[in-house]
Coordinates of C-alpha atoms in Angstrom, one line a residue:
M1159 CA -0.1 -0.1 0.0
K1160 CA 1.3 3.6 -0.7
G1161 CA 2.2 5.7 1.8
V1162 CA -0.3 7.7 3.9
F1163 CA 1.5 10.9 3.7
G1164 CA 2.1 10.7 -0.3
R1165 CA 5.5 10.9 -2.1
G1166 CA 7.5 13.4 -3.8
V1167 CA 9.7 14.8 -0.9
G1168 CA 12.5 16.7 -2.5
W1169 CA 16.1 15.5 -2.5
F1170 CA 17.4 18.5 -0.5
L1171 CA 14.8 17.7 2.3
S1172 CA 15.9 14.1 2.5
Q1173 CA 19.3 14.9 3.0
F1174 CA 18.9 17.3 5.9
I1175 CA 15.6 16.2 7.5
P1176 CA 15.9 12.2 7.7
A1177 CA 12.1 12.1 8.3
A1178 CA 11.6 13.1 4.6
Q1179 CA 13.0 9.6 3.8
W1180 CA 10.3 7.6 5.4
L1181 CA 7.4 9.7 5.6
P1182 CA 6.2 9.6 2.0
E1183 CA 6.3 5.8 2.4
Y1184 CA 4.5 5.7 5.8
S1185 CA 2.0 3.1 5.6
R1186 CA -1.2 2.2 7.8
G1187 CA 0.5 -0.7 9.2
A1188 CA 3.5 1.2 10.3
L1189 CA 0.8 3.9 11.9
Q1190 CA -0.6 1.1 13.9
R1191 CA 2.4 -0.3 15.2
D1192 CA 3.8 3.0 16.0
L1193 CA 0.6 3.9 17.9
S1194 CA 0.8 0.8 19.8
A1195 CA 4.2 1.3 20.7
A1196 CA 3.6 5.0 21.7
L1197 CA 0.9 3.9 24.2
I1198 CA 3.4 1.7 26.1
V1199 CA 6.3 4.2 26.1
T1200 CA 4.0 7.3 27.1
V1201 CA 2.8 5.0 30.1
M1202 CA 6.3 4.2 30.9
L1203 CA 7.6 7.7 30.4
I1204 CA 4.9 9.8 32.6
P1205 CA 6.3 8.7 36.0
Q1206 CA 10.0 8.6 34.5
S1207 CA 9.7 12.2 33.5
L1208 CA 8.4 13.5 36.7
A1209 CA 10.8 11.7 38.8
Y1210 CA 13.9 12.8 36.8
A1211 CA 12.5 16.7 37.0
L1212 CA 12.8 16.0 40.8
L1213 CA 16.0 14.3 40.4
A1214 CA 17.4 17.5 38.6
G1215 CA 15.7 19.8 41.3
L1216 CA 13.1 21.0 38.9
P1217 CA 9.5 20.9 39.5
A1218 CA 7.5 17.9 38.5
E1219 CA 5.8 19.4 35.3
V1220 CA 9.2 20.3 33.7
G1221 CA 9.8 16.5 33.2
L1222 CA 6.6 16.3 31.1
Y1223 CA 7.5 19.6 29.3
A1224 CA 11.0 17.9 28.3
S1225 CA 9.0 15.1 27.0
I1226 CA 7.1 17.0 24.4
A1227 CA 8.7 19.2 22.0
P1228 CA 12.0 17.6 22.0
L1229 CA 10.4 14.1 21.0
V1230 CA 9.1 15.9 17.8
A1231 CA 12.4 17.8 17.0
Y1232 CA 14.3 14.4 17.2
A1233 CA 11.8 12.8 15.4
L1234 CA 12.6 15.2 12.3
F1235 CA 15.9 15.5 12.5
G1236 CA 17.3 12.2 14.4
S1237 CA 18.8 9.4 12.1
S1238 CA 17.6 6.4 14.4
R1239 CA 13.9 5.3 13.8
T1240 CA 13.6 3.9 17.2
L1241 CA 15.6 5.9 19.6
S1242 CA 13.6 7.5 22.3
V1243 CA 14.8 10.7 23.8
G1244 CA 13.7 12.6 26.9
P1245 CA 14.9 13.1 30.4
V1246 CA 17.3 10.4 31.5
A1247 CA 18.9 9.7 35.0
V1248 CA 22.5 10.5 34.3
A1249 CA 21.7 13.8 32.5
S1250 CA 19.4 15.0 35.0
L1251 CA 21.9 14.3 38.0
M1252 CA 24.7 16.4 36.1
S1253 CA 21.9 19.0 35.4
A1254 CA 21.2 19.1 39.1
S1255 CA 25.0 19.4 39.9
A1256 CA 25.3 22.4 37.4
L1257 CA 22.1 24.2 38.0
G1258 CA 22.7 24.2 41.9
Q1259 CA 26.0 26.1 41.4
V1260 CA 23.9 29.0 39.6
A1261 CA 20.7 29.4 41.4
A1262 CA 18.8 27.9 44.3
Q1263 CA 16.2 25.4 43.8
N1264 CA 12.7 26.3 43.5
T1265 CA 13.2 29.9 42.1
S1266 CA 12.8 31.4 38.6
D1267 CA 16.6 31.5 38.4
Y1268 CA 16.9 28.1 38.6
L1269 CA 14.3 27.2 35.9
L1270 CA 15.8 29.9 33.7
A1271 CA 19.1 28.3 34.1
A1272 CA 17.7 24.8 33.2
M1273 CA 16.3 26.4 30.1
V1274 CA 19.7 28.0 29.3
L1275 CA 21.6 24.7 29.9
A1276 CA 19.1 22.7 27.5
L1277 CA 19.9 25.5 24.8
L1278 CA 23.5 25.4 25.3
S1279 CA 23.8 21.8 25.0
G1280 CA 21.6 21.9 22.0
L1281 CA 23.5 24.4 20.5
F1282 CA 27.0 22.7 21.3
L1283 CA 25.5 19.5 19.4
F1284 CA 24.1 21.2 16.5
F1285 CA 27.2 23.1 15.7
L1286 CA 29.3 20.0 15.9
G1287 CA 26.8 18.1 13.8
V1288 CA 26.9 21.0 11.1
L1289 CA 30.8 20.6 11.1
R1290 CA 30.5 16.9 10.7
L1291 CA 32.5 16.3 13.9
G1292 CA 30.9 13.2 14.8
F1293 CA 33.8 11.1 15.0
L1294 CA 35.0 13.0 18.0
A1295 CA 32.8 10.5 20.2
N1296 CA 35.2 7.8 19.2
F1297 CA 38.0 9.3 21.3
L1298 CA 36.0 8.8 24.6
S1299 CA 36.5 5.3 25.9
H1300 CA 33.7 3.2 26.5
P1301 CA 35.0 1.3 29.6
V1302 CA 35.5 5.0 30.8
I1303 CA 31.9 6.0 30.3
S1304 CA 30.8 2.8 31.7
G1305 CA 32.7 3.5 35.0
F1306 CA 31.2 7.2 35.3
I1307 CA 27.5 6.0 34.6
T1308 CA 28.2 3.0 37.4
A1309 CA 29.6 5.7 39.8
S1310 CA 26.5 8.2 38.7
G1311 CA 24.0 5.3 39.1
L1312 CA 25.1 4.9 42.6
L1313 CA 25.1 8.6 43.5
I1314 CA 21.5 8.8 42.0
A1315 CA 20.4 5.8 44.2
L1316 CA 21.9 7.4 47.4
S1317 CA 20.5 10.9 46.4
Q1318 CA 17.1 9.4 46.4
L1319 CA 17.3 7.6 49.8
K1320 CA 16.4 11.1 51.3
H1321 CA 12.6 10.6 49.9
L1322 CA 12.4 7.2 51.0
L1323 CA 13.4 8.1 54.6
G1324 CA 11.6 11.3 54.7
V1325 CA 14.8 13.3 55.9
P1326 CA 16.6 16.3 54.6
A1327 CA 19.7 15.5 52.8
Q1328 CA 21.9 17.2 50.4
G1329 CA 25.2 16.7 48.5
D1330 CA 26.7 16.1 45.1
N1331 CA 29.2 13.2 46.2
L1332 CA 29.5 10.2 48.2
P1333 CA 30.8 11.7 51.3
E1334 CA 28.3 14.7 51.2
L1335 CA 25.6 12.4 51.0
M1336 CA 26.5 9.9 53.5
M1337 CA 27.0 12.4 56.3
S1338 CA 24.0 14.2 55.2
M1339 CA 21.9 11.2 55.3
Y1340 CA 23.6 10.0 58.5
S1341 CA 22.6 13.3 60.4
G1342 CA 19.2 12.8 59.4
L1343 CA 18.7 9.2 60.7
G1344 CA 17.2 10.6 63.8
S1345 CA 14.0 12.0 61.8
V1346 CA 13.1 9.1 59.5
N1347 CA 9.8 9.0 58.7
V1348 CA 8.3 5.6 58.9
Y1349 CA 5.2 6.0 56.6
S1350 CA 7.8 7.4 53.7
L1351 CA 10.1 4.4 54.5
V1352 CA 7.4 1.6 54.2
L1353 CA 5.9 3.3 51.2
G1354 CA 8.9 3.9 49.3
A1355 CA 10.5 0.3 50.2
S1356 CA 7.1 -1.3 49.1
V1357 CA 7.3 0.3 45.9
V1358 CA 10.9 -0.6 45.4
G1359 CA 10.2 -4.2 46.3
F1360 CA 7.3 -4.4 43.8
L1361 CA 9.3 -3.0 41.0
I1362 CA 12.1 -5.5 41.4
W1363 CA 9.5 -8.0 41.5
S1364 CA 7.9 -7.0 38.4
R1365 CA 10.8 -7.0 36.5
G1366 CA 11.5 -10.8 37.1
A1367 CA 8.6 -12.9 38.9
A1368 CA 5.9 -10.9 37.3
V1369 CA 6.8 -12.1 33.7
R1370 CA 6.4 -15.5 35.0
F1371 CA 3.3 -14.7 37.1
L1372 CA 1.8 -13.4 34.0
Q1373 CA 2.6 -16.3 31.7
Q1374 CA 1.0 -18.6 34.2
L1375 CA -2.1 -16.8 33.6
S1376 CA -1.7 -17.7 29.8
V1377 CA -0.2 -14.5 28.7
S1378 CA 2.6 -14.7 26.2
K1379 CA 6.0 -14.0 27.1
N1380 CA 6.6 -10.8 24.9
T1381 CA 3.0 -9.6 26.1
A1382 CA 4.1 -10.1 29.9
V1383 CA 7.5 -8.5 29.2
L1384 CA 5.8 -5.3 27.6
L1385 CA 3.0 -5.3 30.5
V1386 CA 5.6 -5.1 33.5
K1387 CA 7.1 -2.0 31.7
A1388 CA 3.9 -0.2 33.3
A1389 CA 4.7 -1.4 36.8
P1390 CA 5.9 2.0 37.9
V1391 CA 2.0 3.3 36.7
V1392 CA 0.7 0.7 39.0
G1393 CA 2.9 2.1 41.9
V1394 CA 1.8 5.6 41.1
V1395 CA -1.7 5.1 41.2
A1396 CA -1.9 2.7 44.2
T1397 CA 0.4 5.1 46.2
I1398 CA -1.7 8.2 45.0
L1399 CA -4.7 6.1 46.4
L1400 CA -3.2 5.4 49.8
A1401 CA -1.9 8.9 50.3
S1402 CA -5.2 10.6 49.5
G1403 CA -7.2 7.9 51.4
F1404 CA -5.1 7.6 54.8
D1405 CA -4.2 11.3 54.7
L1406 CA -0.6 10.5 54.4
E1407 CA 0.5 14.2 53.9
G1408 CA -0.7 14.8 57.8
K1409 CA 1.8 12.1 58.6
G1410 CA 4.7 13.9 57.3
V1411 CA 4.9 12.0 54.0
D1412 CA 6.3 14.8 51.2
L1413 CA 3.8 14.8 48.1
V1414 CA 4.7 16.3 44.7
G1415 CA 1.8 18.8 45.3
E1416 CA -0.2 20.9 42.8
I1417 CA 1.3 20.6 39.3
P1418 CA 0.2 23.4 36.9
R1419 CA -2.2 22.1 34.2
G1420 CA -1.4 22.7 30.6
L1421 CA 1.2 23.0 27.9
P1422 CA 4.5 24.5 28.2
Q1423 CA 5.0 27.9 26.5
I1424 CA 7.3 28.7 23.8
V1425 CA 9.6 31.3 25.1
W1426 CA 13.1 32.6 24.6
P1427 CA 15.4 32.1 27.7
T1428 CA 16.8 35.5 28.9
L1429 CA 20.6 34.8 28.4
S1430 CA 23.3 36.8 30.3
L1431 CA 27.1 36.3 29.5
E1432 CA 27.7 35.5 33.2
L1433 CA 25.2 32.7 33.0
V1434 CA 26.4 31.1 29.9
Q1435 CA 29.9 31.2 31.2
Q1436 CA 28.7 29.4 34.2
L1437 CA 26.8 26.7 32.3
F1438 CA 28.9 26.3 29.1
L1439 CA 31.3 23.6 30.4
P1440 CA 28.8 21.4 32.1
A1441 CA 26.7 21.9 28.9
V1442 CA 29.4 20.4 27.0
M1443 CA 29.9 17.7 29.5
I1444 CA 26.4 16.7 29.4
S1445 CA 26.1 16.6 25.8
I1446 CA 29.2 14.3 25.4
I1447 CA 27.9 11.7 27.6
G1448 CA 24.7 11.9 26.5
Y1449 CA 25.6 11.8 22.9
V1450 CA 27.6 8.9 23.3
E1451 CA 25.2 6.8 24.9
S1452 CA 22.6 7.9 22.4
V1453 CA 24.9 6.8 19.7
S1454 CA 25.5 3.2 21.3
V1455 CA 21.9 2.7 21.8
G1456 CA 21.0 3.8 18.4
K1457 CA 23.7 1.6 16.6
T1458 CA 22.5 -1.5 18.9
L1459 CA 18.9 -1.1 17.9
G1460 CA 19.6 -0.2 14.3
A1461 CA 21.9 -3.2 13.9
K1462 CA 19.0 -5.4 14.6
R1463 CA 16.9 -4.2 11.7
R1464 CA 20.0 -3.6 9.7
Q1465 CA 19.4 0.2 10.0
K1466 CA 22.5 2.5 9.9
I1467 CA 22.6 5.8 11.9
D1468 CA 24.6 8.8 10.9
M1469 CA 26.7 10.2 13.7
N1470 CA 26.8 13.2 12.3
Q1471 CA 23.2 13.6 12.0
E1472 CA 22.7 12.5 15.5
L1473 CA 24.5 15.4 16.7
I1474 CA 22.0 17.6 14.7
G1475 CA 19.1 15.6 16.0
L1476 CA 20.1 15.7 19.8
G1477 CA 21.0 19.1 19.5
A1478 CA 17.5 20.0 17.7
A1479 CA 15.8 18.3 20.9
N1480 CA 17.8 20.1 23.4
I1481 CA 17.3 23.3 21.5
A1482 CA 13.5 22.6 21.5
A1483 CA 13.7 21.7 25.3
G1484 CA 15.4 25.0 26.0
F1485 CA 12.5 27.1 24.1
S1486 CA 9.8 25.0 25.8
G1487 CA 10.5 25.2 29.5
G1488 CA 12.5 21.7 29.7
F1489 CA 15.9 20.6 30.6
P1490 CA 18.7 18.6 28.9
V1491 CA 17.3 15.6 27.1
T1492 CA 19.1 12.6 25.3
G1493 CA 18.6 9.2 24.1
G1494 CA 17.2 6.8 27.0
F1495 CA 18.2 3.2 27.0
S1496 CA 15.4 1.4 28.6
R1497 CA 12.7 3.6 27.1
S1498 CA 14.3 3.2 23.5
V1499 CA 14.4 -0.8 24.0
V1500 CA 10.7 -0.6 25.1
N1501 CA 9.9 1.4 22.1
F1502 CA 11.7 -1.1 19.6
D1503 CA 10.3 -4.2 21.3
A1504 CA 6.7 -2.7 21.2
G1505 CA 7.1 -2.8 17.3
A1506 CA 8.0 1.0 16.6
E1507 CA 8.9 1.2 13.1
T1508 CA 9.6 5.0 12.6
Q1509 CA 10.0 8.1 14.6
M1510 CA 6.2 8.7 14.4
A1511 CA 6.1 6.6 17.6
S1512 CA 7.8 9.4 19.3
V1513 CA 5.3 12.0 17.7
Y1514 CA 2.6 10.0 19.0
T1515 CA 4.3 9.6 22.6
A1516 CA 4.7 13.3 22.6
C1517 CA 1.0 13.8 21.8
G1518 CA 0.0 11.4 24.6
I1519 CA 2.6 13.2 27.3
A1520 CA 1.0 16.5 26.0
L1521 CA -2.4 15.2 26.9
A1522 CA -1.3 14.0 30.4
A1523 CA 0.0 17.4 31.0
M1524 CA -3.4 19.0 30.3
F1525 CA -5.6 16.5 32.0
L1526 CA -3.8 14.1 34.3
T1527 CA -1.9 16.5 36.4
P1528 CA -4.7 17.2 39.1
F1529 CA -4.8 13.8 40.0
L1530 CA -0.8 13.7 40.8
F1531 CA -1.4 16.1 43.5
Y1532 CA -1.3 13.1 46.2
L1533 CA 1.8 11.2 44.5
P1534 CA 4.2 10.9 47.1
K1535 CA 7.9 11.9 46.2
A1536 CA 8.9 8.3 47.8
T1537 CA 7.4 6.5 44.7
L1538 CA 9.2 8.7 42.4
A1539 CA 12.3 8.0 44.3
A1540 CA 11.6 4.6 44.3
T1541 CA 11.2 4.6 40.6
I1542 CA 14.8 6.3 40.1
I1543 CA 16.5 3.8 42.2
V1544 CA 15.0 0.8 40.6
A1545 CA 16.0 2.2 37.2
V1546 CA 19.2 3.4 38.1
L1547 CA 20.7 0.2 39.7
S1548 CA 20.5 -1.2 36.3
L1549 CA 23.3 1.4 35.4
V1550 CA 25.4 0.0 38.0
D1551 CA 27.8 -2.5 36.6
F1552 CA 30.9 -3.2 38.6
S1553 CA 31.6 -6.0 36.4
I1554 CA 33.6 -3.7 34.3
L1555 CA 36.4 -3.5 36.7
K1556 CA 36.9 -7.3 36.6
K1557 CA 36.6 -7.3 32.7
T1558 CA 39.1 -4.6 32.0
W1559 CA 41.6 -6.0 34.8
Q1560 CA 41.4 -9.6 32.8
Y1561 CA 41.8 -7.8 29.5
S1562 CA 43.9 -4.3 30.0
P1563 CA 45.5 -3.3 33.3
S1564 CA 45.3 0.3 31.5
D1565 CA 42.0 0.3 30.7
F1566 CA 41.2 -1.1 34.4
F1567 CA 43.1 1.8 35.7
A1568 CA 41.3 4.4 33.8
V1569 CA 37.8 3.1 34.8
L1570 CA 38.8 2.8 38.4
V1571 CA 39.7 6.1 38.6
T1572 CA 36.8 7.6 36.9
I1573 CA 34.7 5.7 39.5
V1574 CA 36.5 6.9 42.4
V1575 CA 36.7 10.3 41.3
T1576 CA 33.1 10.7 40.3
L1577 CA 32.2 9.2 43.9
L1578 CA 34.3 11.5 45.9
F1579 CA 34.1 14.6 44.1
G1580 CA 31.0 14.5 42.0
V1581 CA 29.6 14.2 38.6
E1582 CA 31.1 17.2 36.7
V1583 CA 34.8 16.5 38.3
G1584 CA 34.2 12.7 37.3
V1585 CA 33.1 13.2 33.8
S1586 CA 36.1 15.6 33.4
C1587 CA 38.2 13.0 34.8
G1588 CA 36.8 10.5 32.5
V1589 CA 37.4 12.5 29.3
L1590 CA 41.0 13.3 30.6
A1591 CA 41.4 9.6 31.2
S1592 CA 39.9 8.6 27.8
V1593 CA 42.6 11.0 26.3
V1594 CA 45.6 10.0 28.1
L1595 CA 44.7 6.3 27.6
F1596 CA 44.5 7.0 23.9
L1597 CA 48.0 9.0 23.6
Y1598 CA 49.6 6.5 25.9
R1599 CA 48.6 3.4 23.5
T1600 CA 49.6 5.6 20.5
S1601 CA 52.9 6.6 22.0
K1602 CA 53.8 3.0 22.8
P1603 CA 52.6 0.9 19.7
H1604 CA 53.2 -2.7 19.0
I1605 CA 56.6 -3.2 17.5
A1606 CA 57.7 -6.7 16.6
E1607 CA 60.6 -8.5 15.1
V1608 CA 59.4 -10.8 12.3
G1609 CA 60.7 -13.8 10.7
L1610 CA 59.9 -16.1 7.8
V1611 CA 57.6 -18.9 8.5
E1612 CA 59.4 -21.9 6.9
G1613 CA 57.5 -23.2 3.6
T1614 CA 55.6 -19.8 3.1
E1615 CA 56.1 -16.4 2.4
H1616 CA 54.5 -14.9 5.5
F1617 CA 56.3 -13.2 8.2
R1618 CA 55.3 -13.5 11.8
N1619 CA 56.5 -12.5 15.3
I1620 CA 59.6 -14.2 16.3
Q1621 CA 58.2 -14.3 19.9
R1622 CA 55.1 -16.0 19.0
H1623 CA 56.0 -18.1 16.0
P1624 CA 59.0 -20.9 15.0
V1625 CA 60.4 -18.6 12.3
R1626 CA 63.7 -18.4 10.2
T1627 CA 65.7 -15.1 10.5
L1628 CA 69.4 -14.1 9.7
P1629 CA 71.7 -12.3 12.2
Q1630 CA 72.4 -9.9 9.1
I1631 CA 68.7 -8.8 8.7
L1632 CA 66.6 -7.0 11.2
S1633 CA 63.0 -6.9 10.2
I1634 CA 60.7 -4.8 12.3
R1635 CA 56.7 -4.8 11.9
V1636 CA 55.1 -1.6 13.6
D1637 CA 51.3 -2.1 14.0
E1638 CA 50.4 1.6 14.1
S1639 CA 50.6 4.7 12.2
L1640 CA 53.7 6.6 12.7
M1641 CA 52.9 10.2 14.3
F1642 CA 55.0 12.5 16.6
A1643 CA 53.4 10.7 19.7
N1644 CA 55.4 7.3 18.9
A1645 CA 58.2 8.1 16.5
A1646 CA 60.7 8.4 19.2
F1647 CA 59.7 4.7 20.6
L1648 CA 60.3 3.3 17.3
E1649 CA 63.7 5.1 16.9
E1650 CA 64.7 3.8 20.5
R1651 CA 63.6 0.1 19.4
V1652 CA 65.6 0.2 16.2
Y1653 CA 68.8 1.2 18.0
G1654 CA 68.4 -1.2 20.9
D1655 CA 68.0 -4.1 18.4
I1656 CA 70.9 -3.0 16.5
A1657 CA 73.0 -2.8 19.5
A1658 CA 72.1 -6.0 20.7
T1659 CA 72.8 -7.7 17.3
P1660 CA 76.2 -6.2 15.8
E1661 CA 76.0 -8.3 12.9
V1662 CA 73.1 -6.4 11.1
R1663 CA 73.7 -5.1 7.9
H1664 CA 70.1 -4.4 6.7
V1665 CA 67.1 -3.2 8.7
I1666 CA 63.8 -3.9 6.8
L1667 CA 60.9 -1.8 8.3
M1668 CA 57.5 -3.7 7.6
C1669 CA 55.0 -1.0 6.8
S1670 CA 51.9 -3.0 6.3
A1671 CA 50.0 -1.5 9.3
I1672 CA 51.0 1.9 8.8
N1673 CA 48.5 3.9 7.3
E1674 CA 49.9 7.4 7.7
I1675 CA 53.5 9.0 8.6
D1676 CA 53.1 12.6 9.7
W1677 CA 55.9 15.2 9.6
S1678 CA 57.7 14.4 13.1
A1679 CA 57.5 10.6 12.3
L1680 CA 59.0 11.4 8.8
E1681 CA 62.0 13.3 10.6
T1682 CA 62.7 10.5 12.6
L1683 CA 62.8 8.0 9.8
E1684 CA 65.2 10.5 7.9
S1685 CA 67.3 10.5 11.1
I1686 CA 67.3 6.8 11.5
N1687 CA 68.2 6.5 7.9
A1688 CA 71.2 8.9 8.4
Q1689 CA 72.4 7.2 11.5
L1690 CA 72.1 3.5 9.9
K1691 CA 74.2 4.9 6.8
A1692 CA 76.7 6.4 8.9
S1693 CA 77.3 3.1 10.4
G1694 CA 77.2 0.9 7.2
I1695 CA 73.8 -0.3 7.3
C1696 CA 71.4 -0.3 4.9
F1697 CA 67.5 0.8 5.7
H1698 CA 64.7 -0.5 3.7
L1699 CA 60.9 -0.2 3.6
S1700 CA 58.6 -3.1 2.5
E1701 CA 54.9 -3.3 1.9
V1702 CA 54.3 0.5 1.8
K1703 CA 50.8 1.5 1.5
G1704 CA 49.8 3.8 -1.7
P1705 CA 49.0 7.1 0.1
V1706 CA 51.9 6.7 2.6
M1707 CA 54.1 6.2 -0.6
D1708 CA 52.7 9.2 -2.1
A1709 CA 53.5 11.5 0.9
L1710 CA 57.1 10.1 1.2
S1711 CA 57.6 10.8 -2.4
K1712 CA 56.6 14.4 -2.1
S1713 CA 58.9 14.6 0.9
G1714 CA 62.1 13.5 -1.0
F1715 CA 62.5 11.1 1.6
L1716 CA 62.9 8.2 -0.8
D1717 CA 65.8 9.9 -2.9
A1718 CA 68.0 10.1 0.5
L1719 CA 66.9 6.3 1.4
S1720 CA 69.9 4.3 1.7
G1721 CA 68.0 1.1 0.9
K1722 CA 65.3 0.1 -1.5
I1723 CA 61.3 0.1 -1.2
F1724 CA 60.2 -3.6 -1.7
F1725 CA 56.6 -4.6 -2.7
T1726 CA 56.7 -7.6 -0.2
Q1727 CA 58.5 -8.3 3.0
Y1728 CA 59.2 -12.0 1.6
Q1729 CA 60.9 -10.2 -1.7
A1730 CA 62.8 -8.0 0.7
F1731 CA 64.1 -11.0 2.8
T1732 CA 65.1 -13.0 -0.2
T1733 CA 66.9 -10.4 -2.1
L1734 CA 68.8 -9.1 0.8
R1735 CA 70.3 -12.5 2.4
D1736 CA 72.5 -12.3 -0.7
H1737 CA 73.7 -8.7 -0.4
F1738 CA 75.3 -8.8 3.0
D1739 CA 78.2 -6.5 2.3
G1740 CA 76.3 -3.7 0.7
C1741 CA 73.1 -2.2 -0.5
P1742 CA 71.6 -3.7 -3.6
Q1743 CA 71.1 -1.2 -6.6

């Protein structure tokens, strides 16, 4: 059946608005599946939006506002067809940390700062997307990000215990939270504790045993899995009834209270240079973390349907979503893992599912908010705690320790710094650790002396394989491009191997893994060539790639090379074994 929305969208629009690629072929079947997925995600998103707004230190309705316009904006500009954007736990915690430094909670300045933070995040992402800088995300180590998210998950869970205990507590890091919580233990509200603990228990049960329980009632497994996603709504409804029926507010249970009814107003946040300067760096950090996680989720879901996401377009899509949040009274948003998985599993085919979800949230903001007056904050805290516990993954420490001690150290430092000093310092440390780790590995590439595998034309590491070598020929393979950071390491290795084997008359640099040689590395190669030539040793290259050969030809290095360029390492070895007393011409 031809698309409901017709055909004929111009090429220009299809290049800059991904939605223009699938809208012309949007079918009734896709509409039905997207509506079904939107219904499930809407039910899941309402309590999450309220909870994450409170986590960010904002009024509950701001969470709803951040789940309307941003979803529509991403639907137009995002490249993933099933990624679901909105408020998420880590971005909310980072927002709270940033906003708390510039304004007091429950003030108009705090709300303004939240909008400016979202706007700055969006402009930063959009700017990177226009410049096609999506590749920069590759420089952020995923193990380091996992460590940061694990530590953030713990901080989020601890920060919500105050609502379960009914005690005042503050703090941006583990020591502050623990001390604040300890000082308030004498005023624990038993009703809040019982209520919150019950919801936590119910939500944990719903994630496991509830599926089996529904299957015993002849509900299919897939349907049961989707139904349990509505468990937070069941907790919300039940605790609202309890709070209103038993006057829990009079017993000291903290309630959400009155939530304004209606849609967010589109406004231009009042910008001041001082506020922009204070929030710019936190906005960059929130953008980076949100983008990396969104791309990770988008790639995972896209691969299941053989759909490819465009990393640069994702920058534009997420940037547009945050700009929309800034103009509609929201706060920073990004792609949510659990929400996107639910959207995918529920059958969503296109981003129209997100548009329908935005409509559902808008209806909730207009008609359901009066019923949320008696919603206990302990219920929302329980929802957050159960949600973020899935983010805590200390197994990353064991995995990295077994695989790479340098990765383990970077992850450990990120976790410890985040817990002790807060999310802003933690994410800064994570970015720095990723860069340092990259530079460390680049500065010490794998370099191996290679020899001929008998009966073949292949050369392998002499430390790993039984190979044939000659003392007069030193064959070295570098498994990395040569640049300023590692050129000296290669130079030291060559001179060290020559010193250990005085009989060497030929040095062959096997270049099969070298994709680029920068100017600093070229100068090092020139130095090596000159030093070897002065010592009566010929310097040769083998298996040089075309682009590298082009660069070397332009530099004049090949004219000064004491040896030759060989097409293969085997050709170099067999030619030179008969020329121990001089360089072949």
